Amino acid sequence: MTTQVAASEHDPKYQKAVYVFEAPVRIWHWVHALSIGVLAVTGYFIANPLPALQGEASDHFLMGTMREIHFIAGYVFAIAFAVRIYWAIVGNKYARELFILPFWKAGWWKGLGHEIKYYAFLTRKSRKIMGHNPLAQMAMWFFNVLLTLFLIFTGFALYGEGLGLGSWADRWFGWVIPVLGGSMETKMWHLLSMWLMLMFVVIHIYMAIRADIMDRESSVSTIMGGWRMFKDDRP
């Protein structure tokens, strides 16, 4: 078995490892994950607040603190995603996989079909993938791009209601509320989107651990250190 370690592009059949995820991508991944966790917990209690307590409101400001944490996490969530978009432009080719689905390439569709069969246990053969496989890429594009944008737009639209008419959030995102049918409908779609995101997180964790066990390349360690490690030298 070869012991070559590649820091740039080489013939995959001679590589034992390749540097895939740059530091900004890895940092964004964990900031994104932490933000989702904080937003999900605080958002749940905003939608289902705790019972009111007797006494002065200033002495029982738990839900107010919950909202403040939710808003701060929302800013982090949105700003981190903006930085991630920037890095997709200036980073390596793997940094762009999240945003660009090469649907015009027949090979990508063929790979997508193979991955569906592989994860449906219809074939034992796994392919050697440098970045994201086509199925993962499609899931990432839908959940980590489209759904993230939807959460940002609906979240700041609702935030604009609290800031008031004419606020920056109302000017930039206020149009979302009438498009979705009103404030209550926007809240419903925002909450539903978070449940979809949490469902994706659970599946994503399962697939990452499964890949480390069953596939020919690393997954969990790759998002930690950036290196995609391979278990064999076959292409």
Coordinates of C-alpha atoms in Angstrom, one line a residue:
M1 CA 0.0 0.0 0.0
T2 CA 1.3 3.4 -0.9
T3 CA 2.1 5.9 1.9
Q4 CA 1.8 9.0 -0.2
V5 CA -0.1 11.9 1.3
A6 CA -1.4 14.5 -1.1
A7 CA -2.0 18.1 -0.2
S8 CA -3.0 18.9 -3.8
E9 CA -4.7 17.1 -6.6
H10 CA -3.1 13.9 -7.8
D11 CA -4.3 10.6 -9.3
P12 CA -6.8 9.3 -6.7
K13 CA -5.5 5.7 -7.1
Y14 CA -2.1 6.7 -5.6
Q15 CA -3.5 8.8 -2.7
K16 CA -3.8 7.7 0.8
A17 CA -5.2 11.0 1.9
V18 CA -6.3 14.4 0.4
Y19 CA -6.8 17.7 2.1
V20 CA -10.5 18.4 1.5
F21 CA -12.1 20.8 4.0
E22 CA -10.2 24.0 4.7
A23 CA -10.2 25.5 8.2
P24 CA -13.0 28.1 7.4
V25 CA -15.3 25.4 6.2
R26 CA -14.7 23.3 9.3
I27 CA -15.2 26.2 11.6
W28 CA -18.4 27.2 9.8
H29 CA -19.7 23.6 10.1
W30 CA -19.4 23.6 13.9
V31 CA -20.6 27.2 14.4
H32 CA -23.6 26.3 12.1
A33 CA -24.3 23.2 14.2
L34 CA -24.0 25.0 17.5
S35 CA -26.3 27.8 16.3
I36 CA -28.9 25.3 15.1
G37 CA -28.8 23.6 18.6
V38 CA -29.3 26.9 20.4
L39 CA -31.9 28.2 18.0
A40 CA -33.9 24.9 18.2
V41 CA -34.0 24.9 22.0
T42 CA -34.8 28.6 22.5
G43 CA -37.2 28.5 19.5
Y44 CA -39.1 25.6 21.0
F45 CA -39.6 27.5 24.3
I46 CA -40.6 30.7 22.4
A47 CA -43.3 28.7 20.6
N48 CA -44.2 26.9 23.9
P49 CA -43.4 29.3 26.7
L50 CA -43.1 28.3 30.3
P51 CA -46.0 29.1 32.7
A52 CA -46.2 32.7 34.0
L53 CA -45.0 33.2 37.6
Q54 CA -46.4 35.6 40.2
G55 CA -44.5 38.7 41.0
E56 CA -42.8 41.5 39.1
A57 CA -42.0 40.7 35.5
S58 CA -38.5 42.1 36.1
D59 CA -37.9 39.3 38.6
H60 CA -38.9 36.6 36.2
F61 CA -37.4 37.5 32.8
L62 CA -36.5 34.0 31.8
M63 CA -38.5 34.1 28.5
G64 CA -37.1 37.5 27.7
T65 CA -33.6 36.1 28.1
M66 CA -34.6 33.1 26.0
R67 CA -35.7 35.4 23.2
E68 CA -32.5 37.4 23.5
I69 CA -30.3 34.3 23.2
H70 CA -32.4 33.2 20.2
F71 CA -31.8 36.5 18.5
I72 CA -28.1 36.5 19.1
A73 CA -27.9 32.9 17.8
G74 CA -29.9 34.0 14.8
Y75 CA -27.3 36.7 14.0
V76 CA -24.5 34.2 14.4
F77 CA -26.3 31.7 12.2
A78 CA -26.8 34.3 9.4
I79 CA -23.4 36.0 9.6
A80 CA -21.6 32.6 9.6
F81 CA -23.6 31.6 6.5
A82 CA -22.6 34.8 4.7
V83 CA -19.0 34.1 5.5
R84 CA -19.5 30.6 4.2
I85 CA -20.8 31.9 0.9
Y86 CA -17.7 34.1 0.7
W87 CA -15.4 31.1 1.3
A88 CA -17.2 29.2 -1.4
I89 CA -15.9 31.9 -3.8
V90 CA -12.3 32.1 -2.6
G91 CA -11.8 28.6 -1.2
N92 CA -10.9 25.3 -2.9
K93 CA -13.3 23.3 -5.1
Y94 CA -14.6 21.3 -2.2
A95 CA -15.8 24.5 -0.6
R96 CA -18.1 25.1 -3.5
E97 CA -19.8 21.7 -3.5
L98 CA -22.4 22.9 -1.0
F99 CA -23.7 25.5 -3.4
I100 CA -23.3 24.1 -6.9
L101 CA -25.0 20.9 -8.0
P102 CA -23.4 19.8 -11.4
F103 CA -26.7 18.6 -12.7
W104 CA -25.6 19.2 -16.2
K105 CA -23.0 16.3 -15.9
A106 CA -24.2 12.8 -16.8
G107 CA -21.6 11.4 -14.4
W108 CA -23.1 13.2 -11.5
W109 CA -26.5 11.7 -12.1
K110 CA -24.9 8.3 -12.5
G111 CA -23.2 8.7 -9.2
L112 CA -26.4 9.8 -7.6
G113 CA -28.1 6.7 -8.8
H114 CA -25.3 4.6 -7.5
E115 CA -25.4 6.2 -4.0
I116 CA -29.1 5.7 -3.8
K117 CA -28.6 2.0 -4.5
Y118 CA -25.7 1.8 -2.1
Y119 CA -27.6 3.4 0.8
A120 CA -30.7 1.3 0.0
F121 CA -28.4 -1.8 0.4
L122 CA -28.9 -2.8 -3.3
T123 CA -25.2 -2.9 -3.9
R124 CA -22.1 -3.6 -1.7
K125 CA -19.7 -1.5 -3.8
S126 CA -18.9 1.9 -2.4
R127 CA -17.2 4.6 -4.5
K128 CA -14.1 6.5 -3.6
I129 CA -15.3 10.1 -3.0
M130 CA -13.0 13.1 -2.4
G131 CA -15.6 15.6 -1.3
H132 CA -19.3 14.9 -0.9
N133 CA -20.9 12.1 -2.9
P134 CA -23.8 13.3 -5.1
L135 CA -26.6 12.2 -2.7
A136 CA -24.9 14.0 0.2
Q137 CA -24.3 17.0 -2.0
M138 CA -28.0 17.2 -3.0
A139 CA -29.1 16.9 0.7
M140 CA -26.5 19.5 1.8
W141 CA -27.7 21.9 -1.0
F142 CA -31.4 21.5 0.1
F143 CA -30.9 21.6 3.8
N144 CA -27.7 23.7 4.3
V145 CA -28.4 26.2 1.6
L146 CA -32.1 26.5 0.7
L147 CA -33.5 25.7 4.2
T148 CA -30.9 27.8 5.9
L149 CA -31.8 30.8 3.7
F150 CA -35.5 30.2 4.4
L151 CA -34.9 30.1 8.1
I152 CA -32.8 33.3 7.9
F153 CA -35.5 35.2 5.8
T154 CA -38.5 34.0 7.9
G155 CA -36.5 34.5 11.2
F156 CA -35.5 38.1 10.4
A157 CA -39.0 38.9 9.1
L158 CA -40.5 37.9 12.4
Y159 CA -37.7 39.8 14.2
G160 CA -38.6 42.8 12.2
E161 CA -42.1 42.7 13.7
G162 CA -40.6 43.2 17.2
L163 CA -38.3 45.9 16.1
G164 CA -41.2 47.8 14.5
L165 CA -42.2 49.2 11.1
G166 CA -39.3 51.0 9.4
S167 CA -36.6 49.0 11.2
W168 CA -33.8 47.5 9.1
A169 CA -35.2 44.0 9.5
D170 CA -38.7 45.2 8.5
R171 CA -37.3 47.0 5.4
W172 CA -35.2 44.0 4.3
F173 CA -37.3 41.1 5.3
G174 CA -40.8 42.4 6.0
W175 CA -42.0 41.4 2.6
V176 CA -41.7 37.7 3.5
I177 CA -44.7 37.9 5.9
P178 CA -47.4 38.9 3.3
V179 CA -45.8 36.4 0.8
L180 CA -46.4 33.5 3.2
G181 CA -49.9 34.7 4.1
G182 CA -49.4 36.5 7.4
S183 CA -47.5 36.6 10.6
M184 CA -49.0 33.4 12.1
E185 CA -48.3 31.5 8.8
T186 CA -44.7 32.8 8.8
K187 CA -44.2 31.5 12.4
M188 CA -45.6 28.2 11.4
W189 CA -43.3 27.8 8.4
H190 CA -40.3 29.0 10.4
L191 CA -41.1 26.4 13.1
L192 CA -41.7 23.6 10.6
S193 CA -38.4 24.5 8.9
M194 CA -36.5 24.1 12.1
W195 CA -38.0 20.6 12.7
L196 CA -36.9 19.7 9.1
M197 CA -33.4 21.0 9.9
L198 CA -33.3 18.9 13.1
M199 CA -34.4 15.8 11.2
F200 CA -31.6 16.4 8.7
V201 CA -29.1 16.8 11.6
V202 CA -30.0 13.4 13.0
I203 CA -29.7 11.7 9.6
H204 CA -26.5 13.6 8.9
I205 CA -24.9 12.3 12.1
Y206 CA -26.0 8.8 11.3
M207 CA -24.7 8.9 7.8
A208 CA -21.3 10.3 8.9
I209 CA -20.8 7.6 11.5
R210 CA -22.0 5.0 9.0
A211 CA -19.5 6.2 6.4
D212 CA -16.6 5.9 8.8
I213 CA -17.6 2.3 9.5
M214 CA -18.8 1.0 6.1
D215 CA -17.3 3.2 3.4
R216 CA -13.8 3.4 2.0
E217 CA -13.0 6.9 3.3
S218 CA -13.1 8.8 6.5
S219 CA -16.0 11.2 7.4
V220 CA -16.1 12.3 11.0
S221 CA -12.3 12.9 11.3
T222 CA -12.4 14.8 8.0
I223 CA -14.6 17.5 9.4
M224 CA -12.3 17.7 12.4
G225 CA -8.9 17.9 10.7
G226 CA -9.7 18.5 7.0
W227 CA -8.0 15.3 5.7
R228 CA -10.0 12.7 3.8
M229 CA -8.3 9.4 4.7
F230 CA -8.7 6.3 2.5
K231 CA -8.7 2.7 3.5
D232 CA -7.3 1.4 0.2
D233 CA -5.4 2.5 -2.9
R234 CA -8.0 1.5 -5.4
P235 CA -9.5 4.3 -7.4

